[in-house]
Short mmCIF file of C-alpha atoms in Angstrom, two decimals:
data_model
loop_
_atom_site.label_atom_id
_atom_site.label_comp_id
_atom_site.label_asym_id
_atom_site.label_seq_id
_atom_site.Cartn_x
_atom_site.Cartn_y
_atom_site.Cartn_z
CA UNK Y 1 16.55 89.93 65.01
CA UNK Y 2 19.81 90.83 66.71
CA UNK Y 3 21.80 89.79 63.65
CA UNK Y 4 19.82 92.35 61.66
CA UNK Y 5 21.29 95.13 63.83
CA UNK Y 6 24.78 94.17 62.64
CA UNK Y 7 23.89 94.23 58.96
CA UNK Y 8 25.12 97.10 56.88
CA UNK Y 9 22.37 99.38 55.58
CA UNK Y 10 23.17 98.11 52.09
CA UNK Y 11 22.52 94.52 53.21
CA UNK Y 12 19.39 95.56 55.07
CA UNK Y 13 18.10 97.57 52.11
CA UNK Y 14 18.66 94.64 49.76
CA UNK Y 15 16.76 92.32 52.12
CA UNK Y 16 13.83 94.75 52.36
CA UNK Y 17 13.69 95.25 48.60
CA UNK Y 18 13.79 91.48 48.05
CA UNK Y 19 10.92 91.11 50.59
CA UNK Y 20 13.09 88.86 52.75
CA UNK Y 21 12.68 91.24 55.69
CA UNK Y 22 9.66 93.42 56.41
CA UNK Y 23 9.95 97.03 57.64
CA UNK Y 24 7.89 96.07 60.69
CA UNK Y 25 10.50 93.44 61.62
CA UNK Y 26 13.24 96.03 61.24
CA UNK Y 27 11.34 98.52 63.39
CA UNK Y 28 10.71 95.92 66.11
CA UNK Y 29 14.40 95.04 66.29
CA UNK Y 30 15.37 98.73 66.37
CA UNK Y 31 12.88 99.59 69.12
CA UNK Y 32 14.15 96.71 71.26
CA UNK Y 33 17.74 97.89 70.85
CA UNK Y 34 16.82 101.46 71.70
CA UNK Y 35 14.97 100.34 74.81
CA UNK Y 36 17.96 98.26 75.91
CA UNK Y 37 20.76 100.72 75.12
CA UNK Y 38 19.62 104.33 74.88
CA UNK Y 39 18.90 104.97 78.58
CA UNK Y 40 22.60 104.41 79.33
CA UNK Y 41 23.99 106.36 76.37
CA UNK Y 42 21.41 109.07 75.63
CA UNK Y 43 22.26 109.19 71.94
CA UNK Y 44 18.67 109.41 70.66
CA UNK Y 45 16.25 112.13 71.75
CA UNK Y 46 12.72 113.25 70.83
CA UNK Y 47 11.83 109.65 70.05
CA UNK Y 48 8.44 109.17 68.47
CA UNK Y 49 5.79 106.96 70.06
CA UNK Y 50 6.70 103.28 69.55
CA UNK Y 51 3.13 102.29 68.64
CA UNK Y 52 2.98 105.02 65.99
CA UNK Y 53 6.34 103.90 64.60
CA UNK Y 54 5.21 100.26 64.44
CA UNK Y 55 2.00 101.29 62.69
CA UNK Y 56 3.99 103.30 60.12
CA UNK Y 57 6.34 100.37 59.58
CA UNK Y 58 3.49 97.87 59.13
CA UNK Y 59 1.96 100.17 56.55
CA UNK Y 60 5.21 99.89 54.58
CA UNK Y 61 5.25 96.10 54.67
CA UNK Y 62 3.00 95.79 51.63
CA UNK Y 63 4.23 98.89 49.81
CA UNK Y 64 6.55 98.50 46.83
CA UNK Y 65 9.97 99.46 48.28
CA UNK Y 66 11.48 102.67 47.00
CA UNK Y 67 14.75 104.31 47.86
CA UNK Y 68 17.86 102.95 49.49
CA UNK Y 69 16.57 103.65 53.02
CA UNK Y 70 13.04 102.33 52.51
CA UNK Y 71 11.60 101.20 55.84
CA UNK Y 72 14.79 101.84 57.83
CA UNK Y 73 14.40 103.76 61.14
CA UNK Y 74 16.51 106.91 61.15
CA UNK Y 75 17.52 109.40 63.84
CA UNK Y 76 18.19 112.81 62.28
CA UNK Y 77 20.67 115.20 63.89
CA UNK Y 78 18.89 117.69 66.15
CA UNK Y 79 20.31 120.62 64.21
CA UNK Y 80 18.14 119.60 61.22
CA UNK Y 81 14.47 120.60 61.18
CA UNK Y 82 12.15 117.60 60.77
CA UNK Y 83 8.48 118.06 59.93
CA UNK Y 84 6.28 116.85 62.77
CA UNK Y 85 9.24 115.70 64.90
CA UNK Y 86 10.53 117.91 67.69
CA UNK Y 87 13.67 119.84 66.80
CA UNK Y 88 15.43 121.82 69.53
CA UNK Y 89 19.00 122.64 68.44
CA UNK Y 90 19.76 121.67 72.06
CA UNK Y 91 18.37 125.03 73.19
CA UNK Y 92 15.77 125.55 75.93
CA UNK Y 93 14.38 128.32 73.72
CA UNK Y 94 13.19 125.58 71.33
CA UNK Y 95 12.53 122.78 73.82
CA UNK Y 96 8.98 122.23 72.51
CA UNK Y 97 9.49 123.27 68.89
CA UNK Y 98 7.89 121.04 66.24
CA UNK Y 99 8.72 122.20 62.69
CA UNK Y 100 6.05 122.35 60.00
CA UNK Y 101 8.49 121.46 57.23
CA UNK Y 102 11.70 119.52 56.67
CA UNK Y 103 15.13 120.98 56.11
CA UNK Y 104 16.76 119.75 52.91
CA UNK Y 105 18.67 116.90 54.58
CA UNK Y 106 15.54 115.51 56.24
CA UNK Y 107 13.57 115.86 53.00
CA UNK Y 108 16.21 113.88 51.08
CA UNK Y 109 16.28 111.18 53.74
CA UNK Y 110 12.50 110.82 53.57
CA UNK Y 111 12.61 110.74 49.78
CA UNK Y 112 15.02 107.81 50.06
CA UNK Y 113 12.48 105.95 52.20
CA UNK Y 114 13.82 106.55 55.72
CA UNK Y 115 11.37 106.43 58.63
CA UNK Y 116 12.20 109.47 60.77
CA UNK Y 117 11.97 107.94 64.24
CA UNK Y 118 13.64 110.62 66.39
CA UNK Y 119 16.67 112.86 66.62
CA UNK Y 120 20.32 112.43 67.60
CA UNK Y 121 21.67 114.54 70.46
CA UNK Y 122 23.91 117.58 69.99
CA UNK Y 123 25.59 120.37 71.95
CA UNK Y 124 23.43 123.49 72.33
CA UNK Y 125 23.45 125.21 68.92
CA UNK Y 126 26.02 122.62 67.81
CA UNK Y 127 28.85 124.60 69.40
CA UNK Y 128 31.65 122.74 71.13
CA UNK Y 129 32.61 119.16 70.38
CA UNK Y 130 30.86 117.72 73.45
CA UNK Y 131 27.20 116.70 73.08
CA UNK Y 132 25.46 118.07 76.15
CA UNK Y 133 22.62 120.56 76.44
CA UNK Y 134 20.04 121.72 79.00
CA UNK Y 135 17.15 120.09 77.15
CA UNK Y 136 18.33 116.46 77.01
CA UNK Y 137 21.56 116.25 78.98
CA UNK Y 138 24.77 114.58 77.85
CA UNK Y 139 25.47 111.79 75.38
CA UNK Y 140 27.86 109.25 76.86
CA UNK Y 141 30.62 107.37 75.12
CA UNK Y 142 29.59 103.75 74.46
CA UNK Y 143 33.14 102.57 75.16
CA UNK Y 144 33.27 104.27 78.58
CA UNK Y 145 30.07 105.74 79.99
CA UNK Y 146 32.03 108.15 82.19
CA UNK Y 147 33.33 109.87 79.01
CA UNK Y 148 31.75 111.98 76.30
CA UNK Y 149 30.99 110.95 72.73
CA UNK Y 150 32.29 114.13 71.10
CA UNK Y 151 30.19 116.44 68.97
CA UNK Y 152 28.42 118.06 67.56
CA UNK Y 153 27.35 114.79 65.91
CA UNK Y 154 27.93 112.94 69.18
CA UNK Y 155 24.47 111.41 69.35
CA UNK Y 156 24.82 110.14 65.80
CA UNK Y 157 28.23 108.57 66.45
CA UNK Y 158 27.11 106.91 69.68
CA UNK Y 159 23.94 105.58 68.01
CA UNK Y 160 26.01 104.04 65.22
CA UNK Y 161 28.46 102.42 67.62
CA UNK Y 162 25.66 100.91 69.71
CA UNK Y 163 23.70 99.58 66.72
CA UNK Y 164 20.84 102.06 67.28
CA UNK Y 165 21.51 103.39 63.78
CA UNK Y 166 22.52 101.67 60.57
CA UNK Y 167 23.79 104.93 59.11
CA UNK Y 168 23.54 108.57 60.25
CA UNK Y 169 23.62 112.14 59.07
CA UNK Y 170 25.82 114.72 60.76
CA UNK Y 171 27.27 118.13 60.14
CA UNK Y 172 30.75 119.55 60.42
CA UNK Y 173 32.01 123.07 60.88
CA UNK Y 174 34.83 122.41 63.30
CA UNK Y 175 35.27 118.66 63.21
CA UNK Y 176 31.71 117.76 64.17
CA UNK Y 177 31.63 114.71 61.89
CA UNK Y 178 35.24 113.70 62.51
CA UNK Y 179 35.76 114.16 66.25
CA UNK Y 180 32.75 112.08 67.40
CA UNK Y 181 33.54 109.42 64.80
CA UNK Y 182 37.02 109.12 66.31
CA UNK Y 183 35.62 109.02 69.85
CA UNK Y 184 33.12 106.27 68.98
CA UNK Y 185 35.10 104.00 66.58
CA UNK Y 186 33.04 104.76 63.47
CA UNK Y 187 33.53 106.68 60.21
CA UNK Y 188 32.63 110.33 59.74
CA UNK Y 189 33.02 112.11 56.41
CA UNK Y 190 33.18 115.85 55.82
CA UNK Y 191 32.55 116.18 52.06
CA UNK Y 192 33.96 118.87 49.81
CA UNK Y 193 32.10 122.02 50.72
CA UNK Y 194 29.03 122.45 48.52
CA UNK Y 195 28.62 118.79 47.56
CA UNK Y 196 25.82 118.56 50.12
CA UNK Y 197 24.03 121.88 49.59
CA UNK Y 198 22.70 124.22 52.23
CA UNK Y 199 19.12 125.21 52.82
CA UNK Y 200 18.16 128.50 51.20
CA UNK Y 201 17.91 130.40 54.49
CA UNK Y 202 19.89 133.36 55.72
CA UNK Y 203 23.26 133.92 54.08
CA UNK Y 204 24.34 131.34 51.52
CA UNK Y 205 27.27 133.21 49.93
CA UNK Y 206 29.60 133.88 52.88
CA UNK Y 207 28.59 130.84 54.97
CA UNK Y 208 31.03 128.34 53.50
CA UNK Y 209 32.56 126.79 56.62
CA UNK Y 210 29.96 124.22 57.67
CA UNK Y 211 28.57 121.25 55.75
CA UNK Y 212 26.26 118.31 56.26
CA UNK Y 213 27.72 114.85 55.75
CA UNK Y 214 27.37 111.11 56.38
CA UNK Y 215 28.53 108.75 59.14
CA UNK Y 216 28.58 104.96 59.25
CA UNK Y 217 30.21 101.76 60.41
CA UNK Y 218 31.73 101.17 56.97
CA UNK Y 219 32.97 103.40 54.19
CA UNK Y 220 30.49 101.96 51.71
CA UNK Y 221 27.67 103.01 54.05
CA UNK Y 222 29.14 106.50 54.25
CA UNK Y 223 29.48 106.77 50.46
CA UNK Y 224 25.94 105.57 49.77
CA UNK Y 225 24.44 108.03 52.24
CA UNK Y 226 26.55 110.79 50.72
CA UNK Y 227 24.84 110.14 47.39
CA UNK Y 228 21.44 110.46 49.10
CA UNK Y 229 22.38 113.83 50.62
CA UNK Y 230 24.35 115.28 47.70
CA UNK Y 231 22.97 117.03 44.65
CA UNK Y 232 22.25 120.56 43.59
CA UNK Y 233 19.86 122.85 45.41
CA UNK Y 234 19.10 125.49 42.75
CA UNK Y 235 18.15 128.00 45.45
CA UNK Y 236 21.74 128.30 46.71
CA UNK Y 237 25.01 129.16 44.94
CA UNK Y 238 28.18 127.14 44.26
CA UNK Y 239 26.76 123.81 43.05
CA UNK Y 240 28.97 120.71 42.90
CA UNK Y 241 28.66 117.77 40.55
CA UNK Y 242 27.72 114.53 42.30
CA UNK Y 243 30.49 111.93 41.85
CA UNK Y 244 29.93 108.36 40.76
CA UNK Y 245 30.16 105.69 43.45
CA UNK Y 246 33.70 104.40 42.85
CA UNK Y 247 35.37 102.96 45.94
CA UNK Y 248 37.45 100.04 44.71
CA UNK Y 249 41.16 100.78 44.94
CA UNK Y 250 44.14 99.46 46.79
CA UNK Y 251 46.83 101.49 48.48
CA UNK Y 252 49.75 100.45 46.28
CA UNK Y 253 51.52 103.62 45.25
CA UNK Y 254 49.15 105.86 47.20
CA UNK Y 255 51.15 108.91 48.30
CA UNK Y 256 50.34 110.09 51.84
CA UNK Y 257 51.71 113.16 53.59
CA UNK Y 258 51.79 112.75 57.40
CA UNK Y 259 51.39 116.07 59.20
CA UNK Y 260 51.48 114.73 62.76
CA UNK Y 261 51.09 117.55 65.28
CA UNK Y 262 51.90 120.25 62.68
CA UNK Y 263 55.45 120.63 63.94
CA UNK Y 264 54.37 120.86 67.57
CA UNK Y 265 51.71 123.53 66.97
CA UNK Y 266 48.90 121.18 68.01
CA UNK Y 267 49.18 119.86 71.55
CA UNK Y 268 48.42 116.12 71.72
CA UNK Y 269 47.65 113.83 74.60
CA UNK Y 270 50.13 110.94 74.90
CA UNK Y 271 49.48 107.95 72.68
CA UNK Y 272 47.44 109.61 69.93
CA UNK Y 273 50.32 110.22 67.53
CA UNK Y 274 51.70 106.73 68.25
CA UNK Y 275 48.38 105.12 67.32
CA UNK Y 276 48.14 107.11 64.09
CA UNK Y 277 51.73 106.28 63.16
CA UNK Y 278 51.03 102.59 63.75
CA UNK Y 279 48.07 102.88 61.36
CA UNK Y 280 50.29 104.56 58.78
CA UNK Y 281 52.82 101.73 59.06
CA UNK Y 282 49.98 99.34 58.32
CA UNK Y 283 49.07 101.45 55.27
CA UNK Y 284 52.71 101.23 54.17
CA UNK Y 285 52.48 97.45 54.45
CA UNK Y 286 49.45 97.70 52.15
CA UNK Y 287 51.58 99.52 49.57
CA UNK Y 288 51.16 103.20 50.45
CA UNK Y 289 54.11 105.59 50.45
CA UNK Y 290 54.05 107.69 53.61
CA UNK Y 291 56.17 110.80 53.95
CA UNK Y 292 56.37 112.97 57.10
CA UNK Y 293 55.79 116.62 56.25
CA UNK Y 294 56.97 119.81 57.86
CA UNK Y 295 54.17 122.29 58.65
CA UNK Y 296 53.05 123.54 55.23
CA UNK Y 297 51.49 126.78 56.53
CA UNK Y 298 51.70 128.75 59.82
CA UNK Y 299 49.20 127.21 62.24
CA UNK Y 300 48.57 130.50 64.03
CA UNK Y 301 47.53 132.17 60.76
CA UNK Y 302 45.07 129.36 60.08
CA UNK Y 303 43.66 129.74 63.60
CA UNK Y 304 43.38 133.51 63.32
CA UNK Y 305 41.51 133.23 60.04
CA UNK Y 306 39.26 130.51 61.42
CA UNK Y 307 38.16 132.24 64.63
CA UNK Y 308 37.54 135.49 62.76
CA UNK Y 309 35.36 133.97 60.05
CA UNK Y 310 33.55 131.68 62.49
CA UNK Y 311 32.77 134.55 64.86
CA UNK Y 312 31.58 136.71 61.96
CA UNK Y 313 29.11 134.02 60.88
CA UNK Y 314 27.92 133.31 64.43
CA UNK Y 315 27.30 136.99 65.09
CA UNK Y 316 25.43 137.35 61.82
CA UNK Y 317 23.17 134.37 62.35
CA UNK Y 318 22.66 134.42 66.12
CA UNK Y 319 22.86 138.09 67.11
CA UNK Y 320 19.30 138.09 68.45
CA UNK Y 321 20.28 135.55 71.13
CA UNK Y 322 22.67 138.05 72.69
CA UNK Y 323 20.61 141.21 72.28
CA UNK Y 324 17.35 139.91 73.77
CA UNK Y 325 17.86 139.68 77.58
CA UNK Y 326 15.41 136.80 77.96
CA UNK Y 327 17.05 134.79 75.19
CA UNK Y 328 20.53 135.65 76.40
CA UNK Y 329 19.76 134.23 79.84
CA UNK Y 330 18.90 130.88 78.24
CA UNK Y 331 21.87 130.69 75.85
CA UNK Y 332 25.15 128.93 76.60
CA UNK Y 333 28.07 131.26 77.38
CA UNK Y 334 30.19 129.87 74.54
CA UNK Y 335 27.56 131.00 72.03
CA UNK Y 336 27.35 134.45 73.59
CA UNK Y 337 31.17 134.67 73.43
CA UNK Y 338 31.13 133.77 69.73
CA UNK Y 339 28.52 136.44 68.99
CA UNK Y 340 30.35 139.13 70.93
CA UNK Y 341 33.62 138.26 69.22
CA UNK Y 342 31.90 138.62 65.86
CA UNK Y 343 30.23 141.92 66.69
CA UNK Y 344 33.62 143.40 67.58
CA UNK Y 345 35.15 142.65 64.17
CA UNK Y 346 35.96 145.21 61.51
CA UNK Y 347 35.39 144.67 57.81
CA UNK Y 348 39.17 144.86 57.34
CA UNK Y 349 39.80 142.01 59.81
CA UNK Y 350 37.28 139.81 58.01
CA UNK Y 351 38.93 140.61 54.68
CA UNK Y 352 42.38 139.77 56.06
CA UNK Y 353 41.06 136.48 57.42
CA UNK Y 354 39.67 135.65 53.99
CA UNK Y 355 43.04 136.45 52.39
CA UNK Y 356 44.77 133.97 54.72
CA UNK Y 357 42.16 131.39 53.83
CA UNK Y 358 42.73 132.05 50.13
CA UNK Y 359 46.51 131.67 50.44
CA UNK Y 360 46.14 128.38 52.34
CA UNK Y 361 43.76 127.07 49.66
CA UNK Y 362 46.31 127.82 46.93
CA UNK Y 363 49.16 126.25 48.91
CA UNK Y 364 47.14 123.13 49.73
CA UNK Y 365 46.26 122.70 46.04
CA UNK Y 366 49.97 122.51 45.26
CA UNK Y 367 50.47 119.90 47.98
CA UNK Y 368 47.95 117.66 46.23
CA UNK Y 369 50.12 117.71 43.14
CA UNK Y 370 52.53 115.61 45.22
CA UNK Y 371 50.20 113.66 47.52
CA UNK Y 372 46.98 111.71 47.16
CA UNK Y 373 46.07 112.47 50.75
CA UNK Y 374 47.24 114.38 53.80
CA UNK Y 375 46.78 112.81 57.22
CA UNK Y 376 46.28 114.27 60.69
CA UNK Y 377 44.84 112.84 63.91
CA UNK Y 378 41.09 113.37 64.20
CA UNK Y 379 41.37 114.70 67.74
CA UNK Y 380 44.03 116.04 70.09
CA UNK Y 381 42.58 114.38 73.20
CA UNK Y 382 41.09 111.03 74.10
CA UNK Y 383 37.37 111.00 75.01
CA UNK Y 384 37.16 113.08 78.17
CA UNK Y 385 34.90 113.07 81.29
CA UNK Y 386 31.25 113.88 80.67
CA UNK Y 387 31.20 116.53 83.41
CA UNK Y 388 33.80 118.70 81.64
CA UNK Y 389 32.58 121.52 79.41
CA UNK Y 390 35.76 121.17 77.37
CA UNK Y 391 39.42 120.20 77.87
CA UNK Y 392 41.12 123.26 79.37
CA UNK Y 393 44.62 121.83 79.04
CA UNK Y 394 46.38 119.36 76.75
CA UNK Y 395 49.73 117.86 77.74
CA UNK Y 396 50.44 120.83 80.02
CA UNK Y 397 49.41 123.46 77.46
CA UNK Y 398 46.50 125.72 78.43
CA UNK Y 399 43.68 126.12 75.92
CA UNK Y 400 42.78 129.80 75.45
CA UNK Y 401 39.26 129.26 74.04
CA UNK Y 402 36.47 126.70 74.46
CA UNK Y 403 37.34 125.16 71.08
CA UNK Y 404 41.14 125.47 70.83
CA UNK Y 405 41.49 121.81 71.80
CA UNK Y 406 39.98 120.93 68.40
CA UNK Y 407 42.45 122.97 66.32
CA UNK Y 408 43.70 119.91 64.41
CA UNK Y 409 40.55 119.89 62.27
CA UNK Y 410 41.02 123.47 61.03
CA UNK Y 411 43.30 122.83 58.00
CA UNK Y 412 40.55 120.87 56.20
CA UNK Y 413 37.57 122.85 57.50
CA UNK Y 414 38.88 126.30 56.64
CA UNK Y 415 39.07 125.58 52.90
CA UNK Y 416 36.30 122.98 52.57
CA UNK Y 417 38.42 119.92 51.78
CA UNK Y 418 36.98 116.39 51.93
CA UNK Y 419 38.13 114.66 55.12
CA UNK Y 420 37.31 111.17 56.36
CA UNK Y 421 37.89 110.14 59.97
CA UNK Y 422 38.90 106.47 59.97
CA UNK Y 423 39.18 104.38 63.16
CA UNK Y 424 42.76 103.49 64.08
CA UNK Y 425 42.37 101.57 67.33
CA UNK Y 426 42.26 102.08 71.07
CA UNK Y 427 44.24 103.39 74.01
CA UNK Y 428 45.43 101.16 76.82
CA UNK Y 429 42.20 102.17 78.61
CA UNK Y 430 40.08 101.01 75.70
CA UNK Y 431 39.23 104.50 74.38
CA UNK Y 432 38.86 104.84 70.59
CA UNK Y 433 40.73 107.22 68.31
CA UNK Y 434 40.63 108.13 64.63
CA UNK Y 435 42.74 109.70 61.92
CA UNK Y 436 41.74 112.25 59.25
CA UNK Y 437 42.38 111.31 55.62
CA UNK Y 438 42.17 114.62 53.71
CA UNK Y 439 41.95 114.99 49.94
CA UNK Y 440 41.94 117.67 47.28
CA UNK Y 441 38.82 119.76 46.71
CA UNK Y 442 36.36 117.63 44.76
CA UNK Y 443 38.33 114.45 45.42
CA UNK Y 444 35.68 112.88 47.65
CA UNK Y 445 35.66 109.43 46.06
CA UNK Y 446 39.45 109.32 46.14
CA UNK Y 447 39.40 109.89 49.90
CA UNK Y 448 36.59 107.38 50.38
CA UNK Y 449 38.50 104.87 48.24
CA UNK Y 450 41.47 105.09 50.61
CA UNK Y 451 39.06 104.66 53.50
CA UNK Y 452 37.46 101.65 51.82
CA UNK Y 453 40.81 99.91 51.44
CA UNK Y 454 41.55 100.67 55.10
CA UNK Y 455 38.17 99.37 56.25
CA UNK Y 456 38.53 96.12 54.36
CA UNK Y 457 41.89 95.57 56.03
CA UNK Y 458 40.83 96.48 59.58
CA UNK Y 459 37.03 96.56 60.12
CA UNK Y 460 37.50 98.28 63.48
CA UNK Y 461 33.78 99.03 64.10
CA UNK Y 462 32.83 95.39 63.48
CA UNK Y 463 35.89 93.88 65.16
CA UNK Y 464 35.55 95.79 68.41
CA UNK Y 465 32.00 96.93 69.18
CA UNK Y 466 31.26 98.68 72.49
CA UNK Y 467 30.88 96.61 75.67
CA UNK Y 468 27.16 97.51 75.79
CA UNK Y 469 26.62 95.92 72.39
CA UNK Y 470 28.56 92.82 73.33
CA UNK Y 471 26.50 92.49 76.52
CA UNK Y 472 23.12 92.76 74.75
CA UNK Y 473 24.22 90.36 72.02
CA UNK Y 474 24.97 87.68 74.61
CA UNK Y 475 21.51 87.82 76.20
#
């Protein structure tokens, strides 16, 4: 049973479809792992009753398998509404909320055969890259339980690392797929904006900063889940064609632009750039051509555009949380700050922010005439103590907002580029780190192909699982 936990979802799916493994056997192995691991990590929340899950799995044993995820237990991110399964957004205002219908992501997972077994933990309202909230508490890093797992897909990343998930969904506005992947030694992919469509709720024309996406312990897993999640939703604008699954490539002749710390604009804790540069040297040995780049656009303009547009969207979607005194008292201060920043904006400032965004998009497009990928670290800090709200200082530089320490993810997020966080190794203290591989708009399979070549050469998630996993495997 324990070997099953190490299988890729593709291997597990093939075994289920060939009737070599029954969904009830998969569920039993998963429940045992959750019981052994989750109390220490707190990655999975709102878990369904084990007896009910076993009964659902047994009912699938004799059903003709359908869908890639048929019979596989799945924890859905707690920012996604799941019919009949508690969904809280990490907010005490929704601590007992049970949706009556699925959001699009959950519906597509179910259609692919997944058994929705619970949720993965998040920061309250998904804001801040540290997965703690007043409903469920904090998700801990599987490589060091005194540290956080990142966020907002921190529960998903920690579940993957600890073999409590074969594959996972996440979402990413400000690095929420990439930062926790880096912190937990797994892969997190932010697809080209629009490839995974939004739900038809609220604004769907201006809200083009955040996207759903896949996470996994291999790039093939990530790509296959992407194809489950992707595809047009005719109720929302800006559809994207779904690419074919095409991962096989090597790195010979692949042109990579290394952006480092953006000419010193992004403060970095010691050792992060060194680890990324060592990974790039390994890519060079695999045939890639790596060229250091000067900052291609003013970092402060990117930041100004980002915080303006983000605040505008937060104020538009969450204004009621600040204006209702009872709701305000139960809402995290970072969310209230975002709303108040947005309410203070003028139409002219939003327009100017959009112009900056537009100019960066045009400039980045020209960069991809020269490079197959641009590379940045996935995070500016190593996984930090769980009792911090956020890192207030990096390498002696004070952070002026609750999210400034994540600024390195902004170049891709602001203009919706595909970006894959790949594991690149560990610090001297055994803390994981990752590196963003960023591609041109629509170039998702090109980015994933680079990641696939990297994974085949390194297999970091398989080669160095967390101590908790090693301990349970030896029992």
